[in-house]
Coordinates of N, CA and C in Angstrom, one line a residue:
X24 N 0.5 -31.4 13.4 CA -0.8 -30.9 13.8 C -1.9 -31.8 13.2
X25 N -2.9 -32.0 13.9 CA -4.1 -32.7 13.4 C -5.4 -32.0 13.6
X26 N -5.4 -30.7 13.8 CA -6.5 -29.9 14.0 C -6.8 -29.2 12.6
X27 N -8.1 -29.4 12.2 CA -8.4 -29.2 10.9 C -8.1 -27.8 10.3
X28 N -8.5 -26.8 11.1 CA -8.2 -25.4 10.8 C -6.8 -25.1 10.6
X29 N -6.0 -25.8 11.6 CA -4.6 -25.5 11.5 C -4.0 -26.1 10.2
X30 N -4.4 -27.4 9.9 CA -4.0 -28.0 8.6 C -4.2 -27.1 7.4
X31 N -5.6 -26.6 7.4 CA -6.0 -25.8 6.2 C -5.2 -24.5 6.2
X32 N -4.9 -23.9 7.3 CA -4.1 -22.6 7.4 C -2.7 -22.9 6.8
X33 N -2.0 -24.0 7.3 CA -0.7 -24.3 6.9 C -0.6 -24.6 5.4
X34 N -1.7 -25.3 4.9 CA -1.8 -25.6 3.5 C -1.8 -24.3 2.7
X35 N -2.7 -23.4 3.2 CA -2.9 -22.1 2.4 C -1.7 -21.2 2.5
X36 N -1.0 -21.3 3.5 CA 0.3 -20.4 3.6 C 1.4 -21.1 2.6
X37 N 1.4 -22.4 2.7 CA 2.4 -22.9 1.8 C 2.1 -22.8 0.3
X38 N 0.8 -23.0 -0.1 CA 0.3 -22.7 -1.3 C 0.5 -21.3 -1.8
X39 N 0.3 -20.4 -1.0 CA 0.5 -19.0 -1.4 C 2.0 -18.6 -1.5
X40 N 2.9 -19.5 -0.9 CA 4.3 -19.3 -1.0 C 4.9 -20.2 -2.1
X41 N 4.0 -20.9 -2.8 CA 4.4 -21.7 -3.9 C 5.1 -22.9 -3.5
X42 N 5.0 -23.3 -2.2 CA 5.5 -24.6 -1.7 C 4.5 -25.6 -1.8
X43 N 4.3 -26.1 -3.1 CA 3.1 -27.0 -3.4 C 3.3 -28.3 -2.8
X44 N 4.5 -28.9 -2.7 CA 4.6 -30.2 -2.0 C 4.1 -30.2 -0.5
X45 N 4.5 -29.1 0.1 CA 4.2 -29.0 1.5 C 2.6 -28.8 1.6
X46 N 2.1 -27.9 0.7 CA 0.7 -27.6 0.7 C -0.2 -28.9 0.5
X47 N 0.4 -29.6 -0.5 CA -0.3 -30.9 -0.7 C -0.4 -31.9 0.4
X48 N 0.7 -31.9 1.2 CA 0.7 -32.8 2.3 C -0.3 -32.4 3.4
X49 N -0.4 -31.0 3.6 CA -1.4 -30.5 4.6 C -2.7 -30.8 4.1
X50 N -3.1 -30.5 2.8 CA -4.4 -30.9 2.5 C -4.7 -32.4 2.5
X51 N -3.8 -33.2 2.1 CA -4.0 -34.6 2.3 C -4.4 -35.0 3.8
X52 N -3.6 -34.3 4.8 CA -3.8 -34.6 6.2 C -5.3 -34.2 6.6
X53 N -5.7 -33.0 6.0 CA -7.0 -32.5 6.4 C -8.1 -33.4 5.8
X54 N -7.8 -34.0 4.7 CA -8.8 -35.0 4.1 C -9.0 -36.2 4.9
X55 N -8.0 -36.5 5.7 CA -8.2 -37.7 6.6 C -9.2 -37.4 7.6
X56 N -9.3 -36.1 8.0 CA -10.3 -35.6 9.0 C -11.6 -35.5 8.4
X57 N -11.6 -34.9 7.2 CA -13.0 -34.6 6.5 C -12.9 -35.1 5.0
X58 N -13.0 -36.4 4.8 CA -12.8 -37.0 3.5 C -13.9 -36.5 2.5
X59 N -15.0 -36.0 3.0 CA -16.1 -35.6 2.0 C -16.2 -34.1 1.9
X60 N -15.1 -33.4 2.1 CA -15.2 -31.9 2.0 C -14.8 -31.5 0.6
X61 N -15.7 -31.1 -0.3 CA -15.5 -30.7 -1.6 C -14.4 -29.6 -1.7
X62 N -14.4 -28.5 -0.9 CA -13.6 -27.6 -1.0 C -12.1 -28.0 -0.8
X63 N -11.9 -28.8 0.2 CA -10.5 -29.3 0.5 C -10.0 -30.1 -0.8
X64 N -10.9 -31.0 -1.2 CA -10.5 -31.8 -2.5 C -10.2 -30.8 -3.6
X65 N -11.0 -29.7 -3.7 CA -10.7 -28.8 -4.7 C -9.3 -28.1 -4.6
X66 N -9.0 -27.7 -3.4 CA -7.8 -27.0 -3.1 C -6.6 -28.0 -3.4
X67 N -6.8 -29.1 -3.0 CA -5.6 -30.1 -3.2 C -5.5 -30.3 -4.7
X68 N -6.6 -30.4 -5.4 CA -6.5 -30.5 -6.9 C -5.8 -29.2 -7.5
X69 N -6.3 -28.1 -7.0 CA -5.7 -26.8 -7.5 C -4.2 -26.8 -7.3
X70 N -3.8 -27.1 -6.1 CA -2.4 -27.1 -5.8 C -1.6 -28.1 -6.8
X71 N -2.1 -29.3 -7.0 CA -1.5 -30.1 -8.0 C -1.4 -29.7 -9.3
X72 N -2.5 -29.0 -9.8 CA -2.6 -28.5 -11.1 C -1.5 -27.3 -11.2
X73 N -1.6 -26.4 -10.2 CA -0.7 -25.3 -10.3 C 0.8 -25.8 -10.2
X74 N 1.1 -26.9 -9.6 CA 2.4 -27.4 -9.5 C 2.8 -28.1 -10.8
X75 N 1.9 -28.2 -11.9 CA 2.2 -28.8 -13.0 C 2.0 -30.2 -13.0
X76 N 1.1 -30.8 -12.2 CA 0.8 -32.2 -12.2 C -0.6 -32.5 -12.5
X77 N -1.1 -32.1 -13.8 CA -2.5 -32.4 -14.1 C -3.1 -33.7 -13.9
X78 N -2.2 -34.7 -14.2 CA -2.7 -36.1 -14.1 C -3.0 -36.5 -12.6
X79 N -2.2 -35.9 -11.8 CA -2.5 -36.1 -10.3 C -3.7 -35.3 -9.8
X80 N -3.9 -34.1 -10.5 CA -4.9 -33.2 -10.0 C -6.3 -33.8 -10.3
X81 N -6.5 -34.4 -11.5 CA -7.7 -34.9 -12.0 C -8.5 -35.8 -11.0
X82 N -7.9 -36.8 -10.3 CA -8.7 -37.5 -9.3 C -9.1 -36.7 -8.1
X83 N -8.4 -35.6 -7.8 CA -8.9 -34.8 -6.6 C -10.0 -33.9 -7.1
X84 N -9.9 -33.4 -8.3 CA -11.1 -32.7 -8.9 C -12.3 -33.6 -8.9
X85 N -12.1 -34.8 -9.4 CA -13.2 -35.7 -9.4 C -13.8 -36.0 -8.0
X86 N -13.0 -36.1 -7.0 CA -13.6 -36.3 -5.7 C -14.3 -35.0 -5.2
X87 N -13.8 -33.9 -5.6 CA -14.5 -32.5 -5.3 C -15.9 -32.6 -5.9
X88 N -16.0 -33.0 -7.1 CA -17.4 -32.9 -7.7 C -18.3 -34.1 -7.3
X89 N -17.6 -35.2 -6.9 CA -18.4 -36.3 -6.2 C -19.0 -35.7 -4.9
X90 N -18.3 -35.0 -4.2 CA -18.8 -34.4 -2.9 C -19.8 -33.4 -3.1
X91 N -19.5 -32.5 -4.2 CA -20.5 -31.5 -4.5 C -20.5 -31.4 -6.2
X92 N -21.5 -32.0 -6.7 CA -21.6 -32.0 -8.1 C -21.8 -30.5 -8.7
X93 N -22.2 -29.6 -8.0 CA -22.4 -28.3 -8.4 C -21.1 -27.3 -8.2
X94 N -20.0 -28.0 -7.9 CA -18.7 -27.2 -7.7 C -18.1 -26.9 -9.1
X95 N -18.6 -25.8 -9.6 CA -18.2 -25.4 -11.0 C -16.7 -25.2 -11.1
X96 N -16.0 -24.6 -10.2 CA -14.6 -24.5 -10.3 C -13.9 -25.7 -10.4
X97 N -14.3 -26.8 -9.7 CA -13.7 -28.1 -9.8 C -13.9 -28.7 -11.3
X98 N -15.1 -28.5 -11.8 CA -15.3 -28.9 -13.2 C -14.4 -28.3 -14.1
X99 N -14.3 -26.9 -13.9 CA -13.3 -26.1 -14.7 C -11.9 -26.5 -14.7
X100 N -11.4 -26.7 -13.4 CA -10.1 -27.1 -13.2 C -9.9 -28.5 -13.9
X101 N -10.8 -29.4 -13.7 CA -10.8 -30.7 -14.2 C -10.6 -30.6 -15.8
X102 N -11.4 -29.7 -16.4 CA -11.3 -29.5 -17.9 C -10.0 -29.0 -18.3
X103 N -9.4 -28.0 -17.5 CA -8.1 -27.5 -17.8 C -7.1 -28.6 -17.8
X104 N -7.2 -29.5 -16.7 CA -6.2 -30.5 -16.5 C -6.3 -31.5 -17.7
X105 N -7.5 -32.0 -18.1 CA -7.7 -32.8 -19.2 C -7.1 -32.2 -20.4
X106 N -7.4 -30.9 -20.7 CA -6.8 -30.3 -21.9 C -5.4 -30.2 -22.0
X107 N -4.7 -30.0 -20.7 CA -3.3 -30.0 -20.7 C -2.6 -31.3 -21.1
X108 N -3.4 -32.4 -20.8 CA -2.9 -33.7 -21.1 C -3.3 -34.1 -22.5
X109 N -3.9 -33.3 -23.2 CA -4.4 -33.6 -24.6 C -5.7 -34.6 -24.6
X110 N -6.3 -34.7 -23.5 CA -7.6 -35.5 -23.3 C -8.8 -34.6 -23.6
X111 N -8.9 -34.3 -24.9 CA -9.9 -33.3 -25.3 C -11.3 -33.7 -25.2
X112 N -11.6 -35.0 -25.4 CA -13.0 -35.5 -25.1 C -13.4 -35.3 -23.8
X113 N -12.5 -35.7 -22.8 CA -12.7 -35.6 -21.4 C -12.9 -34.1 -20.9
X114 N -12.1 -33.3 -21.6 CA -12.1 -31.8 -21.3 C -13.4 -31.2 -21.7
X115 N -13.9 -31.7 -23.0 CA -15.3 -31.2 -23.4 C -16.3 -31.6 -22.3
X116 N -16.2 -32.8 -21.8 CA -17.4 -33.2 -20.8 C -17.2 -32.3 -19.6
X117 N -16.1 -32.0 -19.0 CA -15.9 -31.1 -17.9 C -16.4 -29.7 -18.1
X118 N -16.0 -29.2 -19.4 CA -16.4 -27.8 -19.7 C -17.9 -27.7 -20.1
X119 N -18.5 -28.8 -20.4 CA -20.0 -28.8 -20.8 C -20.7 -28.7 -19.4
X120 N -20.1 -29.3 -18.4 CA -20.8 -29.2 -17.1 C -20.5 -27.8 -16.6
X121 N -19.4 -27.1 -16.8 CA -19.2 -25.7 -16.3 C -20.3 -24.9 -17.0
X122 N -20.5 -25.1 -18.3 CA -21.5 -24.3 -19.2 C -22.9 -24.4 -18.6
X123 N -23.2 -25.8 -18.2 CA -24.5 -26.0 -17.6 C -24.7 -25.2 -16.2
X124 N -23.6 -25.3 -15.4 CA -23.7 -24.7 -14.1 C -23.6 -23.1 -14.1
X125 N -22.8 -22.7 -15.1 CA -22.5 -21.2 -15.1 C -22.7 -20.8 -16.6
X126 N -23.9 -20.7 -17.1 CA -24.2 -20.5 -18.5 C -23.6 -19.2 -19.0
X127 N -23.3 -18.2 -18.2 CA -22.9 -16.9 -18.5 C -21.4 -16.7 -18.2
X128 N -20.7 -17.7 -18.0 CA -19.3 -17.6 -17.7 C -18.4 -17.8 -19.0
X129 N -18.0 -16.6 -19.5 CA -17.5 -16.4 -20.8 C -16.2 -17.3 -20.9
X130 N -15.3 -17.3 -19.9 CA -14.1 -18.0 -20.0 C -14.4 -19.6 -20.0
X131 N -15.4 -20.0 -19.3 CA -15.7 -21.4 -19.3 C -16.2 -21.8 -20.7
X132 N -17.0 -20.9 -21.4 CA -17.5 -21.2 -22.7 C -16.3 -21.1 -23.6
X133 N -15.4 -20.2 -23.5 CA -14.2 -20.2 -24.4 C -13.5 -21.5 -24.3
X134 N -13.2 -21.9 -23.1 CA -12.5 -23.3 -22.9 C -13.3 -24.4 -23.5
X135 N -14.6 -24.3 -23.4 CA -15.4 -25.3 -24.0 C -15.2 -25.3 -25.6
X136 N -15.2 -24.1 -26.1 CA -15.0 -24.0 -27.6 C -13.7 -24.5 -27.9
X137 N -12.7 -24.2 -27.2 CA -11.3 -24.7 -27.6 C -11.3 -26.2 -27.4
X138 N -11.9 -26.7 -26.5 CA -11.9 -28.2 -26.2 C -12.6 -28.8 -27.5
X139 N -13.8 -28.3 -27.9 CA -14.4 -28.8 -29.1 C -13.5 -28.6 -30.3
X140 N -12.8 -27.6 -30.4 CA -11.9 -27.4 -31.5 C -10.8 -28.6 -31.5
X141 N -10.2 -28.8 -30.5 CA -9.1 -29.8 -30.4 C -9.7 -31.2 -30.5
X142 N -11.0 -31.4 -30.1 CA -11.7 -32.7 -30.3 C -12.3 -32.8 -31.7
X143 N -12.0 -31.8 -32.5 CA -12.4 -31.9 -34.0 C -14.0 -31.9 -34.1
X144 N -14.6 -30.9 -33.4 CA -16.1 -30.8 -33.4 C -16.4 -29.4 -33.9
X145 N -16.2 -29.2 -35.2 CA -16.3 -27.8 -35.8 C -17.7 -27.2 -35.5
X146 N -18.8 -28.0 -35.7 CA -20.1 -27.5 -35.5 C -20.4 -26.9 -34.1
X147 N -19.8 -27.7 -33.1 CA -19.9 -27.3 -31.7 C -19.1 -26.0 -31.4
X148 N -18.1 -25.7 -32.0 CA -17.3 -24.5 -31.9 C -18.2 -23.4 -32.3
X149 N -18.8 -23.6 -33.5 CA -19.7 -22.5 -34.0 C -20.9 -22.2 -33.0
X150 N -21.4 -23.3 -32.5 CA -22.5 -23.1 -31.5 C -22.0 -22.4 -30.2
X151 N -20.8 -22.5 -29.8 CA -20.3 -21.8 -28.7 C -20.1 -20.4 -29.1
X152 N -19.5 -20.2 -30.3 CA -19.3 -18.8 -30.8 C -20.5 -18.0 -30.8
X153 N -21.6 -18.6 -31.4 CA -22.9 -18.0 -31.5 C -23.4 -17.6 -30.0
X154 N -23.2 -18.5 -29.1 CA -23.7 -18.2 -27.7 C -22.9 -17.1 -27.1
X155 N -21.6 -17.1 -27.2 CA -20.8 -16.1 -26.6 C -21.1 -14.7 -27.2
X156 N -21.3 -14.6 -28.5 CA -21.6 -13.3 -29.2 C -22.6 -12.5 -28.4
X157 N -23.6 -13.1 -27.9 CA -24.7 -12.5 -27.2 C -24.3 -11.8 -26.0
X158 N -23.3 -12.2 -25.2 CA -23.0 -11.4 -24.0 C -21.5 -11.2 -23.9
X159 N -20.6 -11.9 -24.5 CA -19.1 -11.5 -24.5 C -18.5 -11.6 -25.9
X160 N -18.9 -10.6 -26.7 CA -18.4 -10.6 -28.1 C -16.9 -10.6 -28.3
X161 N -16.1 -9.9 -27.3 CA -14.7 -10.0 -27.3 C -14.2 -11.4 -27.1
X162 N -14.8 -12.2 -26.2 CA -14.4 -13.6 -26.1 C -14.7 -14.4 -27.2
X163 N -15.8 -14.2 -27.8 CA -16.2 -14.8 -29.1 C -15.2 -14.7 -30.1
X164 N -14.8 -13.4 -30.2 CA -13.8 -13.0 -31.3 C -12.4 -13.8 -31.0
X165 N -12.1 -13.8 -29.7 CA -10.8 -14.5 -29.4 C -11.0 -16.0 -29.7
X166 N -12.1 -16.5 -29.4 CA -12.3 -18.0 -29.8 C -12.2 -18.3 -31.2
X167 N -12.9 -17.4 -32.0 CA -12.7 -17.6 -33.5 C -11.3 -17.5 -34.0
X168 N -10.5 -16.5 -33.4 CA -9.1 -16.4 -33.8 C -8.3 -17.6 -33.3
X169 N -8.5 -17.9 -32.0 CA -7.5 -19.0 -31.4 C -7.9 -20.4 -32.0
X170 N -9.2 -20.5 -32.4 CA -9.6 -21.9 -33.1 C -9.3 -21.8 -34.5
X171 N -8.8 -20.7 -35.0 CA -8.4 -20.5 -36.5 C -9.6 -20.8 -37.4
X172 N -10.8 -20.2 -37.0 CA -12.0 -20.4 -37.6 C -12.5 -19.1 -38.3
X173 N -11.7 -18.6 -39.3 CA -12.0 -17.4 -40.0 C -13.4 -17.5 -40.7
X174 N -13.9 -18.7 -40.9 CA -15.2 -18.9 -41.5 C -16.3 -18.4 -40.5
X175 N -16.0 -18.1 -39.2 CA -17.0 -17.8 -38.3 C -16.9 -16.2 -38.1
X176 N -16.0 -15.5 -38.7 CA -15.8 -14.1 -38.4 C -17.0 -13.3 -38.6
X177 N -17.9 -13.7 -39.6 CA -19.1 -13.0 -39.9 C -20.1 -13.1 -38.7
X178 N -19.9 -14.0 -37.8 CA -20.8 -14.0 -36.6 C -20.4 -13.0 -35.6
X179 N -19.3 -12.3 -35.7 CA -18.8 -11.4 -34.7 C -19.2 -10.0 -35.2
X180 N -19.9 -9.3 -34.3 CA -20.3 -7.9 -34.6 C -19.0 -7.0 -34.6
X181 N -19.2 -5.9 -35.4 CA -18.0 -4.9 -35.3 C -18.0 -4.3 -33.9
X182 N -16.7 -4.4 -33.3 CA -16.6 -3.9 -31.9 C -15.9 -2.5 -32.0
X183 N -16.4 -1.6 -31.2 CA -15.7 -0.4 -31.1 C -14.4 -0.4 -30.3
X184 N -14.1 -1.6 -29.7 CA -12.8 -1.7 -28.8 C -12.0 -2.8 -29.3

């Protein structure tokens, strides 16, 4: 088939059934028809990332944000893919964009803090913890724990939960 909606439906069905190779093929065919569709690039990247191919997902995430620089989920996925590959400086750049686009997205800030931790930027981890405490103290506490930053525990308020 080469009808766009059919291709996208087939891709979605295959992705939901974890048939990632087939889903990838359908998304690629859809992109021949609409090469500047940010959502389709994102879906292709997501399928590749979910299939355990972060290195192949990154170029598709990059195309998604080229088509729509405000596609926060594509920046987030790109950050995760870079982090999985140990490319922490690149992960930081992607998660910084997520934090810019979605400043109250706790998980995005958590991932930014962890990327800073792995990129050996301890002052930036503290900055993220301080920011998170204001609206997601549980996430801030998790970041302090996961980044092994016991020196930042004093920033976390006592939580009743």
